[in-house]
Amino acid sequence: MLTFIKNNILVLLLFSGFICVLIADDNPQDEAAKSYQQAYNSILDENWQGAIGGFRQLLRQHPRSSWADDARYWSCFARDKMNEAAENVFDCYYDFIKKYPNSKWADDAKQEVIRIGHQLVRSGKKEYEAIIQSIQESEDEEIALAALYALQNIGDERALNAIMDLYNRSQSAKIRGKIVYVLGDFESEKIVPKLAEIAANDPDNSVRKKAVYAISDHDTQEAINALQTVVKSDGAIEVRKAALYALGDINIDDMSPFLQEIALEDEPTLAKAATYALGDVESSAAEKALGNILKNAPLIEARKAALYAIADRKSTIALEVLKNVAMNDSEPALRKAAVYAISDADESQSTELLRQIFAASDDIDVKKASLYAISDNGGRAAHEFLRTVAISNENENLAKAALYAMSDNLGENDINVLLDVMRETKSYDVRKAALYQIGDFESKKGIEALTTILKEEEEPSLRKVAAHALGETGSNDAIPGLKDAIKNDTNISVRKAAVQALGEIGTPEAQQALMEILENRPEN
């Protein structure tokens, strides 16, 4: 730690000196800056006595100078280097912090107070009592806390009492929160009861949560009892939820029975939190509890959380449980959630399971969810299955869902797959959906495919769709095909659609094509 502080001080010395030279050069008439630079040069030369004299003269001649805090800080530094009594150097830095709390050197001075104060305490000097007294009398709680950090590692009962006293007196939530962390590092029978008191009664919820987390660092039955009391209290939900998660992290006992109890209650946030906490417990009791929650919890939120927690275990038993929910649960949202949870499992097992659910389920939403979940798994088998459904399924909504799911995994070079679907399906809606999917690629190959359809497709309504799809690409590459349709297509609706598509593209080239139509000019 001392090496780190010394190295950082050397960096600060060099950086500060560079800045000072710049300022002094830019302001040659600034006497205070010149005086400071001269004294500071003594610091660089390790002429500690000369530096102290120079800074003293600057402070006497320019007491209100902007360099005053710099001069005082480096005076303390030089006194330390001269091996003055540690008590005097401590007082020098401590006085600096009180006089210049907003100085750029304030944090460095605090570090020195902590370092030197720690040395004094270690050496058994009477300044131990002096530090405690300074804590009690200081108007700056940050400084008081910094000194307490210096005493923390001693483990002295008087230091612990002083910290507790500071907590009781502090009006600052920020300081109380820091005190909680300090308390958590003490080994004393007083700690858990004090942290439990803070978790229950502190006026600031963030401090109460910090107390909860500090309690969880103590793997004792007393800590468990304290956290369970917080959960069962009528305090803020966010604090009670933090206590639930903290219970899940304690390893001395299986928290499954208590977490299950909360999950089966009717408070949504806590029920979900308890279920997720159970998901982190690796025990057969926890797995059984999750199954019970999935089956019996009164809240859909808790049941869904149990479902995902079971899925995360990625076991064969878990997949069967999820399949049963997807097929038979009375709650539609849970049936769909089970499908998506299955898709997160091992691909080799889940794809086949999802196909079974698609075939057997009577719920069209579950069937759609199965299609998208199969697409998420990817692979050739998934692709072929979706293609077959898109072409052959008699339910147009399912066929389109399969087409959309399949399209999510297609690239520009797979446009022929969509063309095959369009040509082979008997459903007009699926053919139309395939055209728009081709247009969504917004690529040259996609535009070429749509242009061919616009020119060669026998069904006028599909040529009209192709024209609209070309317009949505916004590309100049679509203009020649649209102009040809306007000039040569035999269907007035298709020609109108092509005109609208040019307007949708909206580029100067598209506007020029529209002008040619208005003027009825022949093409060059």
Coordinates of C-alpha atoms in Angstrom, one line a residue:
M1 CA 0.0 0.0 0.0
L2 CA 2.8 2.4 0.9
T3 CA 4.6 1.7 -2.4
F4 CA 1.4 2.4 -4.3
I5 CA 0.9 5.7 -2.5
K6 CA 4.6 6.7 -3.1
N7 CA 4.4 5.8 -6.8
N8 CA 1.3 7.8 -7.2
I9 CA 2.7 10.8 -5.4
L10 CA 5.7 10.8 -7.8
V11 CA 3.3 10.9 -10.7
L12 CA 1.4 13.7 -9.1
L13 CA 4.6 15.6 -8.5
L14 CA 5.7 15.4 -12.1
F15 CA 2.2 16.3 -13.5
S16 CA 1.8 19.2 -11.1
G17 CA 5.2 20.5 -11.9
F18 CA 4.4 20.5 -15.6
I19 CA 1.2 22.4 -15.1
C20 CA 2.9 24.9 -12.8
V21 CA 5.6 25.7 -15.4
L22 CA 2.9 26.4 -18.0
I23 CA 1.0 28.7 -15.7
A24 CA 4.1 30.5 -14.6
D25 CA 5.3 31.0 -18.2
D26 CA 1.8 32.2 -19.3
N27 CA 1.6 34.7 -16.4
P28 CA 5.2 36.0 -15.8
Q29 CA 3.9 38.9 -13.6
D30 CA 2.1 36.6 -11.3
E31 CA 4.3 36.8 -8.2
A32 CA 2.4 34.1 -6.3
A33 CA 2.9 31.7 -9.2
K34 CA 6.6 32.5 -9.3
S35 CA 6.9 31.9 -5.6
Y36 CA 5.1 28.7 -5.8
Q37 CA 7.2 27.4 -8.7
Q38 CA 10.4 28.2 -6.8
A39 CA 9.3 26.4 -3.7
Y40 CA 8.0 23.5 -5.8
N41 CA 11.4 23.2 -7.5
S42 CA 12.8 22.4 -4.1
I43 CA 10.3 19.6 -3.8
L44 CA 11.6 18.1 -7.1
D45 CA 15.2 18.6 -5.9
E46 CA 14.2 16.8 -2.6
N47 CA 15.3 20.0 -0.7
W48 CA 12.6 19.5 1.9
Q49 CA 13.7 22.3 4.2
G50 CA 14.0 24.8 1.4
A51 CA 10.5 23.8 0.1
I52 CA 9.0 24.4 3.6
G53 CA 10.6 27.8 3.8
G54 CA 9.5 28.8 0.3
F55 CA 5.9 27.7 0.8
R56 CA 5.8 29.5 4.2
Q57 CA 6.9 32.7 2.5
L58 CA 4.3 32.3 -0.2
L59 CA 1.5 31.9 2.4
R60 CA 2.7 34.9 4.3
Q61 CA 2.9 37.2 1.3
H62 CA -0.1 35.8 -0.7
P63 CA -2.5 34.2 1.9
R64 CA -5.5 34.4 -0.5
S65 CA -3.6 33.1 -3.6
S66 CA -5.1 30.3 -5.6
W67 CA -1.8 28.5 -4.8
A68 CA -2.4 28.5 -1.1
D69 CA -3.9 25.0 -0.8
D70 CA -1.1 23.6 -3.1
A71 CA 1.5 25.3 -0.8
R72 CA 0.0 23.8 2.3
Y73 CA -0.3 20.3 0.9
W74 CA 3.3 20.2 -0.2
S75 CA 4.4 21.6 3.1
C76 CA 2.9 18.6 4.8
F77 CA 4.5 16.4 2.2
A78 CA 7.9 17.9 2.8
R79 CA 7.5 17.6 6.6
D80 CA 6.8 13.9 6.2
K81 CA 9.9 13.4 4.1
M82 CA 12.0 15.2 6.7
N83 CA 10.8 12.4 9.1
E84 CA 9.1 14.8 11.5
A85 CA 7.1 13.2 14.3
A86 CA 4.2 11.3 12.7
E87 CA 1.8 13.0 15.1
N88 CA 2.8 16.4 13.7
V89 CA 2.5 15.3 10.1
F90 CA -0.9 13.7 10.8
D91 CA -2.1 17.0 12.3
C92 CA -0.7 18.9 9.3
Y93 CA -2.7 16.8 6.8
Y94 CA -5.8 16.7 9.0
D95 CA -5.8 20.5 9.3
F96 CA -5.4 20.8 5.5
I97 CA -8.5 18.6 4.9
K98 CA -10.6 20.7 7.3
K99 CA -9.4 24.0 5.8
Y100 CA -9.5 22.9 2.1
P101 CA -12.2 20.2 1.7
N102 CA -12.7 21.0 -2.0
S103 CA -9.0 21.2 -2.9
K104 CA -7.8 18.9 -5.7
W105 CA -5.3 17.6 -3.1
A106 CA -8.1 16.7 -0.5
D107 CA -8.3 13.0 -1.5
D108 CA -4.5 12.6 -1.4
A109 CA -4.5 14.2 2.0
K110 CA -7.2 11.8 3.3
Q111 CA -5.1 8.9 2.1
E112 CA -2.1 10.3 4.1
V113 CA -4.3 10.7 7.2
I114 CA -5.4 7.1 6.9
R115 CA -1.9 5.8 6.3
I116 CA -0.3 7.8 9.2
G117 CA -3.2 7.2 11.5
H118 CA -2.9 3.5 10.9
Q119 CA 0.8 3.6 11.7
L120 CA 0.1 5.5 15.0
V121 CA -2.5 3.0 16.1
R122 CA -0.2 0.1 15.2
S123 CA 2.6 1.6 17.3
G124 CA 0.3 1.8 20.3
K125 CA 0.6 5.6 20.7
K126 CA -2.0 7.5 22.7
E127 CA -3.1 9.1 19.5
Y128 CA -5.5 6.3 19.2
E129 CA -7.8 8.1 21.6
A130 CA -7.0 11.3 19.8
I131 CA -8.3 9.8 16.6
I132 CA -11.5 8.6 18.2
Q133 CA -11.9 12.1 19.7
S134 CA -11.4 13.7 16.3
I135 CA -14.2 11.4 14.9
Q136 CA -16.6 12.5 17.6
E137 CA -15.9 16.2 17.2
S138 CA -15.4 16.4 13.4
E139 CA -18.0 18.3 11.4
D140 CA -16.9 16.5 8.3
E141 CA -18.4 12.9 8.4
E142 CA -16.3 11.9 5.4
I143 CA -13.1 12.6 7.3
A144 CA -14.5 10.8 10.3
L145 CA -15.2 7.8 8.2
A146 CA -11.8 7.9 6.6
A147 CA -10.2 7.7 10.1
L148 CA -12.5 4.8 11.0
Y149 CA -11.3 2.9 8.0
A150 CA -7.8 3.3 9.4
L151 CA -8.9 1.8 12.7
Q152 CA -11.1 -1.0 11.1
N153 CA -8.4 -3.6 10.7
I154 CA -7.4 -3.4 14.4
G155 CA -10.6 -5.2 15.4
D156 CA -10.7 -3.2 18.7
E157 CA -14.1 -3.2 20.5
R158 CA -13.7 0.5 21.1
A159 CA -13.4 1.1 17.3
L160 CA -16.5 -1.0 16.7
N161 CA -18.4 1.0 19.3
A162 CA -17.2 4.2 17.7
I163 CA -18.4 3.1 14.3
M164 CA -21.8 2.2 15.7
D165 CA -22.0 5.5 17.4
L166 CA -21.2 7.3 14.2
Y167 CA -24.0 5.4 12.5
N168 CA -26.4 6.5 15.1
R169 CA -25.4 10.1 14.8
S170 CA -25.1 10.4 11.1
Q171 CA -27.8 12.2 9.1
S172 CA -26.2 11.2 5.8
A173 CA -27.5 8.1 4.0
K174 CA -24.2 8.0 2.0
I175 CA -22.1 7.8 5.2
R176 CA -24.5 5.3 6.8
G177 CA -24.2 3.1 3.8
K178 CA -20.4 3.2 4.0
I179 CA -20.6 2.4 7.7
V180 CA -22.6 -0.7 6.9
Y181 CA -19.8 -2.1 4.8
V182 CA -17.3 -1.3 7.5
L183 CA -19.5 -3.1 10.1
G184 CA -19.7 -6.2 7.9
D185 CA -16.0 -6.8 8.1
F186 CA -15.9 -6.9 12.0
E187 CA -16.0 -10.3 13.8
S188 CA -18.3 -9.6 16.7
E189 CA -21.5 -11.0 18.2
K190 CA -22.8 -7.5 18.0
I191 CA -22.7 -7.2 14.2
V192 CA -25.6 -9.3 12.9
P193 CA -28.1 -7.8 15.4
K194 CA -26.9 -4.3 14.5
L195 CA -27.2 -5.0 10.8
A196 CA -30.6 -6.5 11.3
E197 CA -31.7 -3.4 13.1
I198 CA -30.4 -1.3 10.2
A199 CA -32.1 -3.5 7.7
A200 CA -35.4 -3.1 9.5
N201 CA -35.3 0.6 10.5
D202 CA -33.0 2.7 8.5
P203 CA -35.0 5.5 6.8
D204 CA -33.2 5.0 3.5
N205 CA -33.9 1.8 1.5
S206 CA -30.5 1.7 -0.2
V207 CA -28.9 1.6 3.3
R208 CA -31.3 -1.1 4.3
K209 CA -30.4 -3.2 1.3
K210 CA -26.7 -2.8 2.0
A211 CA -27.3 -4.1 5.5
V212 CA -29.1 -7.1 4.0
Y213 CA -26.1 -7.9 1.8
A214 CA -23.8 -7.5 4.7
I215 CA -25.8 -9.9 6.8
S216 CA -25.6 -12.5 4.0
D217 CA -21.8 -12.5 4.5
H218 CA -22.3 -14.2 7.8
D219 CA -23.1 -17.9 7.3
T220 CA -24.8 -18.4 10.6
Q221 CA -28.3 -19.4 11.7
E222 CA -28.6 -16.0 13.3
A223 CA -28.0 -14.4 9.9
I224 CA -30.6 -16.7 8.3
N225 CA -33.2 -15.8 11.0
A226 CA -32.5 -12.1 10.5
L227 CA -32.9 -12.3 6.7
Q228 CA -36.1 -14.3 7.0
T229 CA -37.5 -11.6 9.4
V230 CA -36.8 -9.0 6.8
V231 CA -38.6 -11.0 4.1
K232 CA -41.6 -11.5 6.4
S233 CA -41.7 -7.8 7.4
D234 CA -44.0 -5.2 5.9
G235 CA -41.1 -3.1 4.8
A236 CA -40.2 -1.9 1.2
I237 CA -40.5 -4.7 -1.4
E238 CA -37.1 -4.0 -2.8
V239 CA -35.4 -4.6 0.6
R240 CA -37.4 -7.8 1.2
K241 CA -36.5 -9.0 -2.3
A242 CA -32.8 -8.4 -1.6
A243 CA -33.2 -10.5 1.5
L244 CA -34.6 -13.3 -0.5
Y245 CA -31.7 -13.3 -2.9
A246 CA -29.3 -13.1 0.0
L247 CA -30.9 -16.2 1.6
G248 CA -30.3 -18.1 -1.7
D249 CA -26.5 -17.3 -1.3
I250 CA -26.2 -18.7 2.2
N251 CA -24.7 -22.2 2.0
I252 CA -25.1 -23.6 5.6
D253 CA -28.7 -24.7 5.1
D254 CA -31.2 -25.6 2.4
M255 CA -33.4 -22.6 2.0
S256 CA -35.9 -24.4 -0.3
P257 CA -38.7 -24.8 2.2
F258 CA -38.7 -21.1 3.1
L259 CA -38.3 -19.9 -0.5
Q260 CA -41.1 -22.2 -1.6
E261 CA -43.4 -20.8 1.2
I262 CA -42.8 -17.2 -0.2
A263 CA -43.3 -18.3 -3.8
L264 CA -46.7 -19.8 -3.0
E265 CA -47.9 -16.5 -1.5
D266 CA -49.7 -13.8 -3.4
E267 CA -47.2 -10.9 -3.6
P268 CA -46.0 -11.0 -7.2
T269 CA -42.5 -9.5 -6.8
L270 CA -41.5 -11.6 -3.9
A271 CA -43.1 -14.7 -5.3
K272 CA -41.0 -14.3 -8.5
A273 CA -37.8 -13.5 -6.5
A274 CA -38.2 -16.5 -4.3
T275 CA -38.7 -18.8 -7.3
Y276 CA -35.6 -17.4 -9.1
A277 CA -33.6 -17.8 -5.8
L278 CA -34.8 -21.4 -5.7
G279 CA -33.5 -21.8 -9.2
D280 CA -29.9 -21.1 -7.9
V281 CA -30.2 -23.8 -5.2
E282 CA -28.6 -27.1 -6.4
S283 CA -30.6 -29.7 -4.4
S284 CA -33.3 -32.3 -5.0
A285 CA -35.4 -30.4 -2.5
A286 CA -35.2 -27.2 -4.6
E287 CA -36.1 -29.1 -7.8
K288 CA -39.1 -30.6 -6.1
A289 CA -40.1 -27.2 -4.7
L290 CA -39.9 -25.7 -8.2
G291 CA -42.2 -28.5 -9.5
N292 CA -44.7 -27.7 -6.7
I293 CA -44.6 -24.0 -7.5
L294 CA -45.2 -24.7 -11.2
K295 CA -48.2 -26.8 -10.4
N296 CA -49.8 -24.9 -7.4
A297 CA -48.6 -21.3 -7.2
P298 CA -51.6 -18.9 -7.3
L299 CA -49.7 -16.3 -9.3
I300 CA -48.9 -16.8 -13.0
E301 CA -45.7 -14.8 -12.5
A302 CA -44.4 -17.3 -10.0
R303 CA -45.4 -20.3 -12.1
K304 CA -43.7 -18.8 -15.2
A305 CA -40.5 -18.2 -13.1
A306 CA -40.6 -21.8 -11.9
L307 CA -41.0 -23.0 -15.5
Y308 CA -37.8 -21.1 -16.7
A309 CA -35.9 -22.2 -13.6
I310 CA -36.7 -25.8 -14.4
A311 CA -35.7 -25.3 -18.0
D312 CA -32.3 -24.0 -16.9
R313 CA -31.6 -27.4 -15.4
K314 CA -31.5 -28.9 -18.9
S315 CA -32.4 -32.4 -17.8
T316 CA -34.5 -35.0 -19.5
I317 CA -37.0 -34.8 -16.6
A318 CA -37.1 -31.0 -17.0
L319 CA -38.0 -31.4 -20.7
E320 CA -40.8 -33.8 -20.0
V321 CA -42.2 -31.4 -17.4
L322 CA -42.1 -28.6 -19.9
K323 CA -43.7 -30.7 -22.6
N324 CA -46.6 -31.5 -20.2
V325 CA -47.1 -27.8 -19.5
A326 CA -47.1 -26.9 -23.2
M327 CA -49.6 -29.6 -24.0
N328 CA -51.9 -29.6 -21.0
D329 CA -51.7 -26.5 -18.8
S330 CA -54.9 -24.6 -18.4
E331 CA -53.1 -21.2 -18.7
P332 CA -52.4 -20.1 -22.3
A333 CA -49.5 -17.9 -21.4
L334 CA -47.8 -20.8 -19.6
R335 CA -48.3 -23.1 -22.5
K336 CA -46.4 -20.6 -24.8
A337 CA -43.8 -19.9 -22.2
A338 CA -43.1 -23.7 -21.9
V339 CA -42.5 -23.9 -25.6
Y340 CA -39.9 -21.1 -25.6
A341 CA -38.3 -22.6 -22.5
I342 CA -37.9 -25.9 -24.4
S343 CA -36.1 -24.2 -27.2
D344 CA -33.4 -23.1 -24.8
A345 CA -32.5 -26.8 -24.1
D346 CA -30.2 -29.1 -26.0
E347 CA -31.0 -28.7 -29.8
S348 CA -30.9 -32.5 -30.5
Q349 CA -33.7 -33.1 -28.0
S350 CA -35.7 -29.9 -28.1
T351 CA -36.3 -29.7 -31.9
E352 CA -38.0 -33.2 -31.9
L353 CA -40.0 -32.3 -28.8
L354 CA -41.2 -29.1 -30.4
R355 CA -42.3 -30.9 -33.5
Q356 CA -44.3 -33.3 -31.3
I357 CA -46.0 -30.4 -29.6
F358 CA -46.8 -28.8 -32.9
A359 CA -48.4 -31.9 -34.2
A360 CA -50.4 -32.7 -31.1
S361 CA -51.4 -29.4 -29.7
D362 CA -54.9 -27.9 -30.4
D363 CA -53.7 -24.4 -29.4
I364 CA -52.8 -22.4 -32.5
D365 CA -50.7 -19.9 -30.4
V366 CA -48.7 -22.9 -29.0
K367 CA -48.3 -24.2 -32.6
K368 CA -47.0 -20.8 -33.7
A369 CA -44.7 -20.6 -30.8
S370 CA -43.3 -24.0 -31.6
L371 CA -42.5 -22.9 -35.2
Y372 CA -40.5 -19.9 -34.0
A373 CA -38.8 -22.0 -31.3
I374 CA -37.8 -24.5 -33.9
S375 CA -36.4 -21.7 -36.1
D376 CA -34.4 -20.5 -33.1
N377 CA -32.8 -23.9 -32.8
G378 CA -31.7 -23.7 -36.5
G379 CA -30.2 -26.6 -38.4
R380 CA -31.2 -28.4 -41.6
A381 CA -33.9 -30.5 -40.0
A382 CA -35.6 -27.4 -38.6
H383 CA -35.3 -25.7 -42.0
E384 CA -36.9 -28.6 -43.9
F385 CA -39.7 -28.9 -41.3
L386 CA -40.6 -25.2 -41.5
R387 CA -40.5 -25.3 -45.3
T388 CA -42.9 -28.2 -45.4
V389 CA -45.3 -26.4 -43.1
A390 CA -45.1 -23.2 -45.1
I391 CA -46.0 -25.0 -48.3
S392 CA -48.4 -27.7 -47.2
N393 CA -50.2 -26.7 -44.0
E394 CA -53.9 -26.1 -44.5
N395 CA -54.1 -23.4 -41.9
E396 CA -52.8 -20.3 -43.6
N397 CA -51.9 -18.5 -40.4
L398 CA -49.7 -21.4 -39.4
A399 CA -48.2 -21.6 -42.9
K400 CA -47.3 -17.9 -42.9
A401 CA -45.9 -18.3 -39.4
A402 CA -43.6 -21.1 -40.7
L403 CA -42.6 -18.9 -43.6
Y404 CA -41.7 -16.0 -41.3
A405 CA -39.9 -18.2 -38.9
M406 CA -37.9 -19.8 -41.7
S407 CA -37.1 -16.4 -43.1
D408 CA -35.4 -15.3 -39.9
N409 CA -32.5 -17.7 -40.7
L410 CA -32.2 -17.1 -44.5
G411 CA -29.6 -15.0 -46.2
E412 CA -29.5 -13.2 -49.6
N413 CA -28.3 -16.4 -51.3
D414 CA -31.4 -18.3 -50.0
I415 CA -34.0 -16.3 -52.0
N416 CA -34.7 -19.3 -54.1
V417 CA -36.1 -21.0 -51.0
L418 CA -38.7 -18.3 -50.8
L419 CA -39.4 -18.5 -54.5
D420 CA -40.0 -22.3 -54.1
V421 CA -42.5 -21.7 -51.4
M422 CA -44.3 -19.1 -53.5
R423 CA -44.5 -21.5 -56.5
E424 CA -45.4 -24.6 -54.6
T425 CA -47.9 -23.4 -52.0
K426 CA -51.6 -23.3 -52.9
S427 CA -52.3 -20.4 -50.5
Y428 CA -52.6 -17.0 -52.0
D429 CA -51.8 -15.4 -48.6
V430 CA -48.6 -17.4 -48.3
R431 CA -47.5 -16.5 -51.8
K432 CA -48.1 -12.9 -51.1
A433 CA -46.2 -13.1 -47.8
A434 CA -43.3 -14.8 -49.6
L435 CA -43.1 -11.9 -52.0
Y436 CA -42.8 -9.4 -49.2
Q437 CA -40.2 -11.5 -47.5
I438 CA -38.1 -11.4 -50.7
G439 CA -38.4 -7.6 -50.8
D440 CA -37.3 -7.4 -47.2
F441 CA -33.8 -8.5 -48.3
E442 CA -33.4 -5.1 -50.1
S443 CA -30.7 -6.7 -52.2
K444 CA -30.0 -6.9 -55.9
K445 CA -30.9 -10.5 -56.1
G446 CA -34.2 -9.8 -54.3
I447 CA -35.0 -7.0 -56.7
E448 CA -34.2 -9.2 -59.7
A449 CA -36.5 -11.9 -58.3
L450 CA -39.4 -9.5 -57.8
T451 CA -38.9 -7.9 -61.2
T452 CA -39.1 -11.3 -62.8
I453 CA -42.3 -12.0 -60.9
L454 CA -43.8 -8.6 -61.9
K455 CA -43.1 -9.5 -65.5
E456 CA -44.0 -13.2 -65.7
E457 CA -46.5 -14.0 -62.9
E458 CA -49.9 -14.9 -64.4
E459 CA -51.9 -13.8 -61.3
P460 CA -52.4 -9.9 -61.5
S461 CA -52.9 -9.6 -57.8
L462 CA -49.5 -11.1 -57.2
R463 CA -47.9 -8.9 -59.8
K464 CA -49.4 -6.0 -57.9
V465 CA -47.9 -7.3 -54.7
A466 CA -44.5 -7.6 -56.4
A467 CA -44.8 -3.9 -57.6
H468 CA -45.5 -2.8 -54.0
A469 CA -42.6 -4.9 -52.7
L470 CA -40.3 -3.3 -55.2
G471 CA -41.3 0.1 -54.1
E472 CA -40.6 -0.7 -50.4
T473 CA -37.0 -1.6 -51.3
G474 CA -36.4 2.2 -52.0
S475 CA -33.7 1.2 -54.6
N476 CA -33.1 2.7 -58.0
D477 CA -32.5 -0.9 -59.3
A478 CA -36.2 -1.4 -59.1
I479 CA -37.1 1.5 -61.4
P480 CA -36.6 -0.3 -64.9
G481 CA -38.9 -3.1 -64.0
L482 CA -41.5 -0.7 -62.7
K483 CA -41.3 1.4 -65.8
D484 CA -41.7 -1.7 -67.9
A485 CA -44.8 -2.7 -66.0
I486 CA -46.3 0.8 -66.3
K487 CA -45.8 0.6 -70.1
N488 CA -46.7 -3.0 -70.9
D489 CA -48.7 -4.7 -68.1
T490 CA -52.3 -5.5 -69.3
N491 CA -53.8 -4.9 -65.9
I492 CA -54.6 -1.3 -64.8
S493 CA -54.3 -2.1 -61.1
V494 CA -50.8 -3.5 -61.6
R495 CA -49.8 -0.3 -63.6
K496 CA -51.2 1.9 -60.8
A497 CA -49.3 -0.1 -58.2
A498 CA -46.1 0.4 -60.2
V499 CA -46.7 4.2 -60.4
Q500 CA -47.2 4.2 -56.6
A501 CA -44.0 2.2 -56.1
L502 CA -42.0 4.8 -58.0
G503 CA -43.4 7.5 -55.7
E504 CA -42.5 5.2 -52.7
I505 CA -38.9 5.0 -53.9
G506 CA -38.8 8.8 -54.2
T507 CA -35.3 9.3 -55.5
P508 CA -34.5 11.8 -58.3
E509 CA -34.3 8.9 -60.8
A510 CA -37.8 7.7 -59.7
Q511 CA -39.1 11.3 -59.9
Q512 CA -37.7 11.6 -63.4
A513 CA -39.5 8.3 -64.4
L514 CA -42.8 9.8 -63.1
M515 CA -42.2 13.0 -65.1
E516 CA -41.8 10.9 -68.2
I517 CA -45.1 9.2 -67.5
L518 CA -46.9 12.6 -67.0
E519 CA -45.4 14.0 -70.2
N520 CA -46.0 10.8 -72.1
R521 CA -42.6 11.0 -73.5
P522 CA -41.0 7.9 -75.2
E523 CA -38.0 6.5 -73.5
N524 CA -34.6 7.2 -75.0

